[in-house]
Every structure is written in structure tokens, then in C-alpha cells.
Short mmCIF file of C-alpha atoms in Angstrom, two decimals:
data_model
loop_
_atom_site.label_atom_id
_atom_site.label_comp_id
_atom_site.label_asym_id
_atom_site.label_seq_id
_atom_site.Cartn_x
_atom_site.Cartn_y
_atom_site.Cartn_z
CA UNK A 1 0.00 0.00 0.00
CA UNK A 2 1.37 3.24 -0.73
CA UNK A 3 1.41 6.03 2.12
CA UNK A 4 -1.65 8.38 2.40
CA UNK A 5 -2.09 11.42 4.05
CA UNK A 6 -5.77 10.85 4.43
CA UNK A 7 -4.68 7.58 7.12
CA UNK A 8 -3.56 10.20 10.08
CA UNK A 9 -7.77 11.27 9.43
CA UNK A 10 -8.62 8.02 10.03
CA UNK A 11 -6.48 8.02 13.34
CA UNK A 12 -7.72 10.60 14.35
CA UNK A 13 -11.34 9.57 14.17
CA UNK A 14 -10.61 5.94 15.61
CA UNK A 15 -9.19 8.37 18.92
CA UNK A 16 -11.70 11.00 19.11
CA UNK A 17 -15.07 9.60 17.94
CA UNK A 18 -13.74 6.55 20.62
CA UNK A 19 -17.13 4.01 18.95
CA UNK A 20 -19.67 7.10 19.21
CA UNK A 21 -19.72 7.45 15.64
CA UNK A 22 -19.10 5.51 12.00
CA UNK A 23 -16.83 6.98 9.26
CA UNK A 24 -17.59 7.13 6.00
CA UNK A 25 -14.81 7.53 3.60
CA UNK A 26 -16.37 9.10 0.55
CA UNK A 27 -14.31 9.22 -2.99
CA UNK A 28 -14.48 8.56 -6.90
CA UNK A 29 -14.00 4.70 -7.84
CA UNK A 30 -10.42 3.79 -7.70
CA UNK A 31 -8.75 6.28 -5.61
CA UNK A 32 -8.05 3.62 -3.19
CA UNK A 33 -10.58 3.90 -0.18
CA UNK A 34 -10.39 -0.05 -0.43
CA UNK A 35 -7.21 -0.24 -0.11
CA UNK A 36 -6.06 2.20 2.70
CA UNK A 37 -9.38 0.66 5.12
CA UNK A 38 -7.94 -2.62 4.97
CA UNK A 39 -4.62 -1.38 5.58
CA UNK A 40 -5.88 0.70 8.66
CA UNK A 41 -8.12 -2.11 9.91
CA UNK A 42 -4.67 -4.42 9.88
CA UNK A 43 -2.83 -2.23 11.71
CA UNK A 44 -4.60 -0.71 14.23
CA UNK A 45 -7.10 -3.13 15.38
CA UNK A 46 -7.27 -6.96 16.69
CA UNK A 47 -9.50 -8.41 14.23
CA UNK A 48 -11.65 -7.14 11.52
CA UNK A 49 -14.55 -8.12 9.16
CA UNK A 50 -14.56 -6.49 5.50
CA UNK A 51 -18.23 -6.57 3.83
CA UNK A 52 -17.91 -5.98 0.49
CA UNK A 53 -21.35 -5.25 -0.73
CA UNK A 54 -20.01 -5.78 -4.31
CA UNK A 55 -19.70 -10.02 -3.87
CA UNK A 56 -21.69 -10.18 -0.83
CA UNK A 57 -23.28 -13.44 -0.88
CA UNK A 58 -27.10 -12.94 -0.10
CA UNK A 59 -27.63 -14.58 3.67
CA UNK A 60 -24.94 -11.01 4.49
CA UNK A 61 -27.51 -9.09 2.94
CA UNK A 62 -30.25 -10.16 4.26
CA UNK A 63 -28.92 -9.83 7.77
CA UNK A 64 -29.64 -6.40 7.64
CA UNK A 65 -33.35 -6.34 6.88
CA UNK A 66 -34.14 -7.06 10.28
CA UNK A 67 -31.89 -5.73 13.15
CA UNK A 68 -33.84 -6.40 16.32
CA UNK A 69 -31.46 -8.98 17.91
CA UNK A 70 -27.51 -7.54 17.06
CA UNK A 71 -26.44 -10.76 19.34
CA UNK A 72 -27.57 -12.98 16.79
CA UNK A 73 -26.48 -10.78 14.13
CA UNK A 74 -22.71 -10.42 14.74
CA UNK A 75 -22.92 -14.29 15.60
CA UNK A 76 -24.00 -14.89 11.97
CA UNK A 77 -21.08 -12.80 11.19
CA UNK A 78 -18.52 -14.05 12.89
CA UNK A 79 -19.52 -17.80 11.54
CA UNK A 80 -19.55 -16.17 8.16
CA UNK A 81 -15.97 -14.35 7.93
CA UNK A 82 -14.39 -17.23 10.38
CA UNK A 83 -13.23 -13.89 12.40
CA UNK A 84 -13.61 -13.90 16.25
CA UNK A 85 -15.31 -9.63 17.60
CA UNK A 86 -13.47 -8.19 20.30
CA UNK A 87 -15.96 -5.36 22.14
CA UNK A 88 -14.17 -2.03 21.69
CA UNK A 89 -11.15 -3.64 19.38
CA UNK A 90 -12.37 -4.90 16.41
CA UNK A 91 -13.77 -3.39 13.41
CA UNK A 92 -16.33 -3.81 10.84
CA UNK A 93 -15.44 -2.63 7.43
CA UNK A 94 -19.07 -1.70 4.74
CA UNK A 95 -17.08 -1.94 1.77
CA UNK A 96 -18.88 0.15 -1.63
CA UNK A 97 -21.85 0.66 0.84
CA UNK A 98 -23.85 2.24 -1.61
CA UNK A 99 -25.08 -1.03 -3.01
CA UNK A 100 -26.63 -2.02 0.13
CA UNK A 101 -28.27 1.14 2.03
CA UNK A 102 -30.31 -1.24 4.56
CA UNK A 103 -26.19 -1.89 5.87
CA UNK A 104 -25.78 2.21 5.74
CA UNK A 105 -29.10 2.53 7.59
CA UNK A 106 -27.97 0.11 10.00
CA UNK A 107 -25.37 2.16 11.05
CA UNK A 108 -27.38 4.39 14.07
CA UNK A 109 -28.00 1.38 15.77
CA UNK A 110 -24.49 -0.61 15.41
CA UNK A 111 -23.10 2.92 16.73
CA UNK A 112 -25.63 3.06 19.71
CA UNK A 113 -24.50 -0.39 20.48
CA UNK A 114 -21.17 0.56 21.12
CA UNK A 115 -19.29 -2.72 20.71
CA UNK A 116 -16.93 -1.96 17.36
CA UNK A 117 -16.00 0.08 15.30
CA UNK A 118 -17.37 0.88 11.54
CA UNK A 119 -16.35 2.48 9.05
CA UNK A 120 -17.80 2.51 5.73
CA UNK A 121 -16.77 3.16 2.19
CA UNK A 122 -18.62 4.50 -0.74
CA UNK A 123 -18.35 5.90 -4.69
CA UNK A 124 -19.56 9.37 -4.99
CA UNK A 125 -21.49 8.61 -8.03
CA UNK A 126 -23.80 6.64 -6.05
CA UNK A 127 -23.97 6.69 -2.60
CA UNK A 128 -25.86 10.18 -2.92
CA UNK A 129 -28.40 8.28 -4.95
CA UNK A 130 -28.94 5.15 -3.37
CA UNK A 131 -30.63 6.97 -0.15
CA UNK A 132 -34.41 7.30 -1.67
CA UNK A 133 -36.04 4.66 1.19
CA UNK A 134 -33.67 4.98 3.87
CA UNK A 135 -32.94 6.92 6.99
CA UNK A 136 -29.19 8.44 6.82
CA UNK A 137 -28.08 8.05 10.03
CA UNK A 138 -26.85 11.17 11.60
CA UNK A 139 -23.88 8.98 13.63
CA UNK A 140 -21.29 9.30 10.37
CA UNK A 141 -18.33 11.34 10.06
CA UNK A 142 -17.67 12.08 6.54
CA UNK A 143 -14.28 12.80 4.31
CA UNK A 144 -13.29 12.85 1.25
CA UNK A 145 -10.72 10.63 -0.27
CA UNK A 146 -9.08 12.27 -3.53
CA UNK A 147 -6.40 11.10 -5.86
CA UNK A 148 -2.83 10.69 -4.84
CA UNK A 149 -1.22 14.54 -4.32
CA UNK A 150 2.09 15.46 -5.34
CA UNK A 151 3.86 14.57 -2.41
CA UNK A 152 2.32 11.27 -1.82
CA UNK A 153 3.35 10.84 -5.68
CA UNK A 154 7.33 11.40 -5.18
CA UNK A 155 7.09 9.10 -1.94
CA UNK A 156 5.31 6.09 -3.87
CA UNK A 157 7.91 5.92 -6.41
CA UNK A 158 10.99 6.54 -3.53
CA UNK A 159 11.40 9.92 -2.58
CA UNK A 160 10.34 10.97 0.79
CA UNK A 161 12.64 13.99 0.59
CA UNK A 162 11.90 16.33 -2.07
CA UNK A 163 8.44 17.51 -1.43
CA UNK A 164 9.81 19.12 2.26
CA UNK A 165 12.68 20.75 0.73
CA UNK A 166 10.15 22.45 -1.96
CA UNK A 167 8.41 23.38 1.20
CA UNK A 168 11.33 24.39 3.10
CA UNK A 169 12.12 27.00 0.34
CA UNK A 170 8.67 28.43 -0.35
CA UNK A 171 8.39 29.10 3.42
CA UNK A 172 12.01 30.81 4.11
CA UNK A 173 12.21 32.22 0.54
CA UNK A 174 15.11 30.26 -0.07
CA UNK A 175 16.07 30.26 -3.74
CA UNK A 176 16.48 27.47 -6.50
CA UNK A 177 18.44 27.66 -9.27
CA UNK A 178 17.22 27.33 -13.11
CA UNK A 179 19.15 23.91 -13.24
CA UNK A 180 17.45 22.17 -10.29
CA UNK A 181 14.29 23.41 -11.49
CA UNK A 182 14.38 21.91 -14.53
CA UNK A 183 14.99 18.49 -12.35
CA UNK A 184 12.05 19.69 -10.10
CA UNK A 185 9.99 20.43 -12.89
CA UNK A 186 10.68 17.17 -14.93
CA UNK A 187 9.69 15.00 -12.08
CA UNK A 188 6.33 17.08 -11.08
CA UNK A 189 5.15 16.52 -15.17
CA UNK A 190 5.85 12.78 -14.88
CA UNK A 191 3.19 13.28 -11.47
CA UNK A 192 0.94 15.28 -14.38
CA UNK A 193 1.32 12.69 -16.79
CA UNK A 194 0.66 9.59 -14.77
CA UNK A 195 -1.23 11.35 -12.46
CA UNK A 196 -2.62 10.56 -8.48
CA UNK A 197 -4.99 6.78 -9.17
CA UNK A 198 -2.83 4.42 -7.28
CA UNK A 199 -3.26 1.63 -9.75
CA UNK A 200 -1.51 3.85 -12.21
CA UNK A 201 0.99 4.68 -9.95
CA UNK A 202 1.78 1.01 -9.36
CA UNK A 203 1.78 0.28 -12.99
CA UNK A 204 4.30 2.99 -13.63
CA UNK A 205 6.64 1.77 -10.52
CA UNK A 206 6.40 -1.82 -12.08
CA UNK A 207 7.02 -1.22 -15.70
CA UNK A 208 8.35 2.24 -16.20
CA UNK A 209 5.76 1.67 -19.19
CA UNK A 210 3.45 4.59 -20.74
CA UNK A 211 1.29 2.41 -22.75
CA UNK A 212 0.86 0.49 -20.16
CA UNK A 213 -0.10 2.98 -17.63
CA UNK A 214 -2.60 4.65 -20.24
CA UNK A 215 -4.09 1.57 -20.71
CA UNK A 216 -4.93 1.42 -16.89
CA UNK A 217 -6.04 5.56 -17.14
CA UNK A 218 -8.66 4.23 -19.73
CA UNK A 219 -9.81 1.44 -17.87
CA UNK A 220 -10.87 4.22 -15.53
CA UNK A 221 -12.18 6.72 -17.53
CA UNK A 222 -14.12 3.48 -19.43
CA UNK A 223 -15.56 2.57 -16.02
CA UNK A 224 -16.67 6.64 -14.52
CA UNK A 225 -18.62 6.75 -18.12
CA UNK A 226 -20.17 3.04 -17.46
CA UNK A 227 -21.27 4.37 -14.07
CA UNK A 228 -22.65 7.74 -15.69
CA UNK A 229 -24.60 5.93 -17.75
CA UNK A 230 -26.46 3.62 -15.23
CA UNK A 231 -27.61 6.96 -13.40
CA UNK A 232 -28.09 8.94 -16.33
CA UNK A 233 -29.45 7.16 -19.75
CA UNK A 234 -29.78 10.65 -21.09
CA UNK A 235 -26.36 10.43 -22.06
CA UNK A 236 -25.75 14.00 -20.68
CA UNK A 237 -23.53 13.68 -17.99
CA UNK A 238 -20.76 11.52 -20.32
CA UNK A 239 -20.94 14.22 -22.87
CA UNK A 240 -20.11 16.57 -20.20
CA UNK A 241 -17.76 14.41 -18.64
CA UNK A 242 -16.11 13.76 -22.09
CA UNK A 243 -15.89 17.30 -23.94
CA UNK A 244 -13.97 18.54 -20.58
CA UNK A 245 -11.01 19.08 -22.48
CA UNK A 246 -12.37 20.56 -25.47
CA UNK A 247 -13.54 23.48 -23.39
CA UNK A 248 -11.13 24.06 -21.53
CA UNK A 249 -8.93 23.89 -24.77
CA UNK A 250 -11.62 27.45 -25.74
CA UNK A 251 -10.09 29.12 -23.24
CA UNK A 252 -13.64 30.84 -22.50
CA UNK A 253 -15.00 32.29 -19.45
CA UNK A 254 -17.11 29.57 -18.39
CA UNK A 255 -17.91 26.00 -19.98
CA UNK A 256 -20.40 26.42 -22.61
CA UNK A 257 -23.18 23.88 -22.41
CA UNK A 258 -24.85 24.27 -25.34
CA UNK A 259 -22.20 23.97 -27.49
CA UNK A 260 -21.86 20.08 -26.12
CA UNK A 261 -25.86 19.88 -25.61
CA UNK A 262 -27.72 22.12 -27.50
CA UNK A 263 -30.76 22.08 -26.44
CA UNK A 264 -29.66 22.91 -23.24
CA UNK A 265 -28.78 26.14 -20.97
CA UNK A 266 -26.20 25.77 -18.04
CA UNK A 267 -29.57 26.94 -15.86
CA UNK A 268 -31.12 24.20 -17.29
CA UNK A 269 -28.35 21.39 -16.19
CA UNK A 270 -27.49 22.41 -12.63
CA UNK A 271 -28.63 18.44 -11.15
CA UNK A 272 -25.91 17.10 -13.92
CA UNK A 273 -23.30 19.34 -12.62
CA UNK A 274 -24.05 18.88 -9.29
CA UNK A 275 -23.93 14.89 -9.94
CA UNK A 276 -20.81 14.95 -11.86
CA UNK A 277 -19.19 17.13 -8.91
CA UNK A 278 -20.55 14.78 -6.06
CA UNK A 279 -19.14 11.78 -8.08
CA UNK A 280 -15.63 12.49 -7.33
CA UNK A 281 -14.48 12.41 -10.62
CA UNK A 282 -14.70 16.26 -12.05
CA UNK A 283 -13.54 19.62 -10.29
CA UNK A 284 -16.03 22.47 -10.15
CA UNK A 285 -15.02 26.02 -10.62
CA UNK A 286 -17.45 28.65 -10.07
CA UNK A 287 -17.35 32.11 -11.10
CA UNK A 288 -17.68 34.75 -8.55
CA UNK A 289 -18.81 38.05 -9.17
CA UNK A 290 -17.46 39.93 -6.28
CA UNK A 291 -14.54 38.83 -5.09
CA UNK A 292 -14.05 39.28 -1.14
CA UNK A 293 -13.27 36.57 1.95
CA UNK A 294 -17.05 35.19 1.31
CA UNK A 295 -16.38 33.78 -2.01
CA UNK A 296 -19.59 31.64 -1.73
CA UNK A 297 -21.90 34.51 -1.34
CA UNK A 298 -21.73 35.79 -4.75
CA UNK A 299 -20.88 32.86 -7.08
CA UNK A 300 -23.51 31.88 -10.06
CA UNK A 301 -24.05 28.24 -10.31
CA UNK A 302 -24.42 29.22 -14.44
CA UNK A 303 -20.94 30.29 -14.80
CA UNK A 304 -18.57 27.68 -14.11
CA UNK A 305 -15.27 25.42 -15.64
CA UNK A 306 -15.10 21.69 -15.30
CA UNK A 307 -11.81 20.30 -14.68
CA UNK A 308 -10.95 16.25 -13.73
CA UNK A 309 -10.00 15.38 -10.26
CA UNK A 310 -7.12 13.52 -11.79
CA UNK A 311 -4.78 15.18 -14.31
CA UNK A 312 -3.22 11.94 -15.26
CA UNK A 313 -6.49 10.66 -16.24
CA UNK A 314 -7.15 14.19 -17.97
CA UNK A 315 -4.17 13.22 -19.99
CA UNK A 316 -6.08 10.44 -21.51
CA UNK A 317 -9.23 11.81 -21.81
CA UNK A 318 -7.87 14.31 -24.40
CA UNK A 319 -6.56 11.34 -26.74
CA UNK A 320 -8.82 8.85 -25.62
CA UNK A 321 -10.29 7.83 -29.20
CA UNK A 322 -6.52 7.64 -30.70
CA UNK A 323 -4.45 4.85 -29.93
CA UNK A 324 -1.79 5.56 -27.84
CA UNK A 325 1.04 5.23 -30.34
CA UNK A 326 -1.23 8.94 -31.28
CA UNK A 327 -0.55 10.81 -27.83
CA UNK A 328 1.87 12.41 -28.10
CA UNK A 329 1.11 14.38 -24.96
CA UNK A 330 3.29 12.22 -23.20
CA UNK A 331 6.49 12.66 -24.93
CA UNK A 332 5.43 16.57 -25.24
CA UNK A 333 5.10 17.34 -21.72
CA UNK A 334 8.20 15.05 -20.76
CA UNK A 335 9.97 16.81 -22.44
CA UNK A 336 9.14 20.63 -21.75
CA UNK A 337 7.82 20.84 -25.47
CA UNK A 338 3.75 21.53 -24.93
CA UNK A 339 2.78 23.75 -27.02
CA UNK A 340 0.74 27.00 -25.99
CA UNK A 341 -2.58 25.99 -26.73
CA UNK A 342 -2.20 22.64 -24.80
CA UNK A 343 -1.74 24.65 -21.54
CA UNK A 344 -5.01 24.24 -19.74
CA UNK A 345 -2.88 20.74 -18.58
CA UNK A 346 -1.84 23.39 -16.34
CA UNK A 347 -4.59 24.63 -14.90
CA UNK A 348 -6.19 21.53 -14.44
CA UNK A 349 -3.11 20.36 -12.46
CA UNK A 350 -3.42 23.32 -10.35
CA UNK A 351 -7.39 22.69 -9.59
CA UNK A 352 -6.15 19.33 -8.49
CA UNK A 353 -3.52 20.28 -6.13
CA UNK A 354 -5.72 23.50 -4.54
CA UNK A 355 -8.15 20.74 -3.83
CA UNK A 356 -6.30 18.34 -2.38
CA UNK A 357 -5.10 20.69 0.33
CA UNK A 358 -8.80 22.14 1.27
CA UNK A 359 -9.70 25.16 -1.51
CA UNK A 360 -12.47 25.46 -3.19
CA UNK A 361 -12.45 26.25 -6.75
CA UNK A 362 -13.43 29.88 -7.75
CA UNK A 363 -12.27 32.46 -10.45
CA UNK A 364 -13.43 35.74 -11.89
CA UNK A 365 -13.54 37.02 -15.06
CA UNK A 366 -14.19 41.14 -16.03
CA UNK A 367 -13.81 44.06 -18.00
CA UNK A 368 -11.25 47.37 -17.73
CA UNK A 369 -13.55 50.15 -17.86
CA UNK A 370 -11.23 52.29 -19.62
CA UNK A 371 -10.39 50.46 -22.83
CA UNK A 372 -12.89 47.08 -22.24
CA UNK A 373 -10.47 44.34 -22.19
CA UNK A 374 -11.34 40.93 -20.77
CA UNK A 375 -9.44 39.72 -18.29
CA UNK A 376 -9.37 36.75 -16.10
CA UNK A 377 -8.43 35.16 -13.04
CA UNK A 378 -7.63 31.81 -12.95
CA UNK A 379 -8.41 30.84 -9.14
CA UNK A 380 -9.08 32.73 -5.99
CA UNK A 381 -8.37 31.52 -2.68
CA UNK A 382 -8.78 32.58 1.07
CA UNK A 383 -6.12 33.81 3.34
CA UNK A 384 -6.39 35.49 6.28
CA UNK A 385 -9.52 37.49 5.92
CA UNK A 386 -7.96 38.48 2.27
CA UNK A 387 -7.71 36.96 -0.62
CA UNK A 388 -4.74 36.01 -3.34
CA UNK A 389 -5.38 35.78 -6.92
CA UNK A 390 -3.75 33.15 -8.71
CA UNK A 391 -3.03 33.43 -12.83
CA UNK A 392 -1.32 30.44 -14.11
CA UNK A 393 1.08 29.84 -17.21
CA UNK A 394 1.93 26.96 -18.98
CA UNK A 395 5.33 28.81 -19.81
CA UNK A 396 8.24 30.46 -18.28
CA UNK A 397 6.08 34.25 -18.99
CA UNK A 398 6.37 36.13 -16.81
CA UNK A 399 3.43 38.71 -18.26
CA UNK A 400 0.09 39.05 -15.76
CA UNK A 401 -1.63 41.89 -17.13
CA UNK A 402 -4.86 40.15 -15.61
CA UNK A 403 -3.37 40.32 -12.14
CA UNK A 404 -2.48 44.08 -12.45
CA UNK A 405 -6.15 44.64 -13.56
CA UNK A 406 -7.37 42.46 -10.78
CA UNK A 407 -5.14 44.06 -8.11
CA UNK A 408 -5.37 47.52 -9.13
CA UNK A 409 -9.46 47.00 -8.82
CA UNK A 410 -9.25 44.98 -5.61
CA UNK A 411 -6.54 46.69 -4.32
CA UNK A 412 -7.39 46.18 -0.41
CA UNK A 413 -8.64 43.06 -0.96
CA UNK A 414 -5.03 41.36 -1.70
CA UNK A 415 -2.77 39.52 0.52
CA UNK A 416 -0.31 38.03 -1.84
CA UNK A 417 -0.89 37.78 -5.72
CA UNK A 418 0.84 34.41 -7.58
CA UNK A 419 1.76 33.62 -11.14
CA UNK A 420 2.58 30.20 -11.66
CA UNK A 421 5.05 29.33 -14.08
CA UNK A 422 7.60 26.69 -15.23
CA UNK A 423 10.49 28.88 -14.20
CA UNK A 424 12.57 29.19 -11.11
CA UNK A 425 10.73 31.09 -8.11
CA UNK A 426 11.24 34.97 -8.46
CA UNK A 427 9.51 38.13 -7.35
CA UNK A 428 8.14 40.63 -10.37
CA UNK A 429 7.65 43.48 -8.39
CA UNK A 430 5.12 42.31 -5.83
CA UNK A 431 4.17 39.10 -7.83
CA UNK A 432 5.16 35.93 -6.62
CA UNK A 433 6.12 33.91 -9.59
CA UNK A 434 6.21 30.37 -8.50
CA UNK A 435 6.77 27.30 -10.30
CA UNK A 436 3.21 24.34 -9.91
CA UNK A 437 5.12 22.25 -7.68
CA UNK A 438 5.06 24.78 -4.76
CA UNK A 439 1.06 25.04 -5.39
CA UNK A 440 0.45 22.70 -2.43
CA UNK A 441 2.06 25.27 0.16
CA UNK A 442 -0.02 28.38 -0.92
#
């Protein structure tokens, strides 16, 4: 298993909650939620019991239509499994929940009975749908399991070092020269190119193999549009899902929906965006239209972008009906040749990363008054009662005309102002311009 920061979460529920409440560990199919609860379960328990609900023979389902007598119930479980319950140190594992919600439902009074622990885990796509006949039981603490992060990245494939230097030199303003940069930079497109699903990651690590990883990245992609179609026979939310990169490749001001559906408005498609955003598997950008601390309070759910919670698997989702022998985004990006208009890679790498460590996803978009030039914003975050703008490059440019704008409008708004670019960290004035590896310490 590789290391996750998400497992310290889980510690720190097991110690706090102390029985008085389930976990549910929430995330888009293959991420790894699987993986890291077995892991945790082995470690830091006596005994366990995994359910998964996927292979679940029937007499385990049907143990929780009727819940009146929990002796007999974890008796029929324990002769089931062949594992032996310890009261207060063993665990009970509701693996892909969402395919039975009786077992979710069952939770408030496994919790009130106090003997083990639970956790459950679900996919995104589904677990807010499967819900219609059931009580939710109040007794859950959520999170959110997302993709492998940068750091985790460099550690699965053997280097636990790197990511705290980067961090040690945004902090303390310690410089790094053009040469180790390029190094730095190198290694964080392999992390775009591959990207965060750990079953890429693992093919990479065994086969130093593109093809081979790609072909895992479609199995993915092939499997989030099998699952959109089960909820949605419309079709809508893989078309959607699918033309991602295409407009993002427009470089508009928001995604426009009826150039992918035509007979449709973005007011008109809010429960598709809203599914596709609970799924796990896309990033939602809103615009906001005043920019201040409260960036919720003014955003319009019919302006938006649509990026993928993985860049690796945005990667293949660009070339996805070429063969791979046809992408040449890998060899491109390796190699510090991606052209201009391929540059959104960028951005969507950077809506990854901001919400891995906790943003949400906002940007702005307006007009000078003098002359009435567009300009954007690319994100907006939150810092101390202020907030930063964030314009991001797919270049060594150092131009930000669209910060100026911003900042000169917003003036008291601003703590800090970024530009992320492929260069070497350097100031432009009052700019920080920061290459996307030091994202995750903004």
C-alpha cells in the first residue's frame, strides 16, 4: 500500500469519535478507499470483518433487513468471515456501501450499540443516490478521499525527501536555481502525466511503461462513463464528462453547455453538474462576481469550468479515441515541449492540487472600464480574511496583465498575488512567480 495522508484522518477519528460514531470515507471509484481501510483495519485493530457489498453473498444481505437482535447478528457474522469480535477492538469494514443502504441505515444502531467500530466506504457517483427509502443516520463522520497529491506521488515511487525541501524554500524564501528546477519540474510533469490513481501509480513503478499505464487511465475513464450511464441514460452527464477538455482547450470564461448539448442552458443542467461534482471524478469552478473573503456569497451556479480530479487521467481523456502510439502528450510534456494551446494541462493540475489541500475552486472574469479588455483570473483563494489571486502559465512568462487589472481594482482586498510558471521562483515586483510544484504550500 502506498502512504496516504488521508490515514492520520482516520487516526484521528478511531481516537476522538472513541465508537460514538461511523466513518464514511467518501471518494471517486479507484482512488483507493479499499485499499487504505484494509490497511488501517490491519494495523490498528485486533480483528476485523470487510463486507464488500459488491460479492456479498445474499444470507450477508439479508442480515440487515431485520436488526432487532444484534447478538444474533454479529454471531452470523462471525460464523460467516471465520473472524472472532473483540468489544471495543475490532472493526467492521461496509465496503462500496452504496449497493446495500439497509447496511448504511444500520449504522445508528451498530453505533448506539457501542461494541466496534465501523467504518464505511462509498463511490460518490452513487452513494448520494442510493438513499431514496432509507434513513441516513446522523452517527457518520464524513471525508473525502481524492487522488494521490504530489507529495504522496514522489514518496510512492521513492522519494520521501523532495516535497519538504520544496516546502522548506517556499516558506524561508530560499532560492532554486534554473538547473534544479528543470529536475524539479521534470519530475512534477511525470506526477501530471501519470497522475494521483494508485493503480496507475503502481503500474508505472512496475514497468516504467506509458502504454501500459494509459491503458490502466482508460480502464478508468471506461468505467466513470459506465457508471454515468447507469444513473443517467440521457447520455448527458458523459458528454459533459467527455468534452472537458475541449472546453477548456476554448479558453472561454465559463464551460459552454450548449455547445456540447444544445438544447440545453447551463440553468437548465445544474442536477448534472451537481452529480458529476458529487461523483468524485470532475472539479467544479465557479465564477464569482465579487470577489471578497465570502467567495460563496456571490458565485452563479451558471458560470462555471469543469476540470478532472485527476490530471493523469485528464491526460487520456484528451486522446482517448486515438491509440496511444497517437498521444503524443506524453512525450510533449516530458519533455518541456507543450505547445501554448495545450496549456489548460496546467490549470487543471493546479485545480487538483488547490483541492487536495482544502480550496475550493473559484475564479473571476471582467472588464477594464477604460479600454474594455477581458481579463481573467484563474483561481481565488482565502487567506487570512484576504484573498490572493492566482493566474497560471503553462510557460516560463512572466506577463500578468490580468493580475495588475485584478489588483489595481481589488486593491485592499489582496494579501499576496501568484503567477505560476515553469520557471525558477522569483519576485516581479510584488508578484510571486512560483513554479506548480510549490502550489500545495499556498
Amino acid at each position: 500500500m502506498f502512504g496516504r495522508k488521508i490515514y492520520n484522518r482516520l487516526l484521528s477519528w478511531k481516537q476522538d469519535s472513541n465508537g460514538h460514531t461511523a466513518l464514511l470515507i467518501e471518494g471517486a471509484r479507484r482512488v483507493g478507499k479499499s485499499t487504505l481501510v484494509e490497511e488501517f483495519a490491519k494495523r490498528e485493530y485486533d480483528s476485523y470483518i470487510l463486507i464488500d457489498f459488491s460479492n456479498a453473498p445474499l444470507s450477508v444481505r439479508e442480515l440487515f433487513d431485520d436488526m432487532s437482535d444484534l447478538n444474533y447478528f454479529f454471531l452470523q457474522l462471525q460464523l460467516i468471515y471465520n473472524t472472532k469480535l473483540t468489544e471495543r477492538k475490532s472493526l467492521i469494514v461496509f465496503d462500496e456501501v452504496q449497493l446495500c443502504p439497509s447496511a448504511r441505515q444500520s449504522i445508528k444502531h451498530l453505533v448506539r450499540d457501542y461494541r466496534y467500530d465501523y467504518i464505511e466506504t462509498g463511490s460518490l457517483i452513487s452513494i448520494h443516490r442510493n438513499v431514496k427509502d432509507i434513513l441516513i443516520p446522523s452517527e457518520e463522520t464524513k471525508i473525502t478521499m481524492n487522488p494521490m497529491d504530489y507529495e504522496e506521488f514522489l514518496e510512492a515511487t521513492g522519494d520521501s525527501v523532495t516535497s519538504g525541501l520544496i516546502q522548506e524554500c517556499f516558506e524561508n524564501g530560499l532560492s532554486i536555481n534554473e538547473h534544479t528546477n528543470r529536475k524539479l519540474m521534470r519530475s512534477f510533469r511525470l506526477y501530471m502525466l501519470i497522475g494521483g490513481m494508485p493503480q496507475a501509480v503502481s503500474e508505472y513503478i512496475a514497468t516504467n511503461n506509458f502504454k501500459q499505464v494509459d491503458a490502466i487511465k482508460r480502464d478508468i475513464l471506461k468505467l466513470y462513463e459506465d457508471d454515468f450511464a447507469r444513473i443517467d441514460r440521457t447520455g448527458r452527464l458523459a458528454l459533459l464528462f467527455d468534452n472537458i477538455p475541449a472546453q477548456l482547450n476554448q479558453n472561454g470564461s465559463r464551460y459552454h453547455v450548449s455547445a456540447v448539448l444544445p438544447n440545453y442552458r447551463a440553468g437548465e443542467i445544474l442536477e448534472p453538474v451537481a452529480q458529476l461534482r458529487n461523483s468524485g471524478t470532475v472539479l467544479v469552478s465557479y465564477h464569482t462576481a465579487d470577489p471578497n473573503v465570502g467567495l460563496t456569497s456571490t458565485i452563479d451556479l451558471t458560470k462555471f469550468k469543469l476540470f478532472l480530479s485527476d490530471t493523469g487521467l485528464f491526460t487520456t481523456l484528451m486522446y482517448k479515441d486515438r491509440d496511444f502510439t497517437e498521444n503524443i502528450i506524453y512525450e510533449k510534456l516530458l519533455s518541456d515541449k507543450l505547445s501554448a494551446n495545450l496549456g489548460y494541462l496546467y490549470k487543471n493540475v493546479v485545480a487538483q492540487m488547490l483541492t487536495a489541500k482544502g480550496d475550493r475552486l473559484f475564479y473571476h472574469t471582467f472588464r477594464n472600464e477604460g479600454n474594455n479588455r477581458s481579463f481573467e483570473i484563474d483561481f481565488l483563494i482565502s487567506r487570512q480574511h484576504k484573498i490572493c489571486p492566482v493566474e497560471v502559465k503553462s510557460s516560463g512568462y512572466l506577463k500578468h496583465s490580468s493580475l495588475d487589472a485584478f489588483c489595481s481594482k481589488f486593491s485592499s482586498r489582496i494579501l499576496r498575488k501568484y503567477l505560476i510558471n515553469t520557471k525558477a521562483p522569483a519576485k516581479d515586483l510584488d508578484v510571486e512567480c512560483i513554479p506548480p510544484y510549490m502550489v500545495p504550500f499556498l
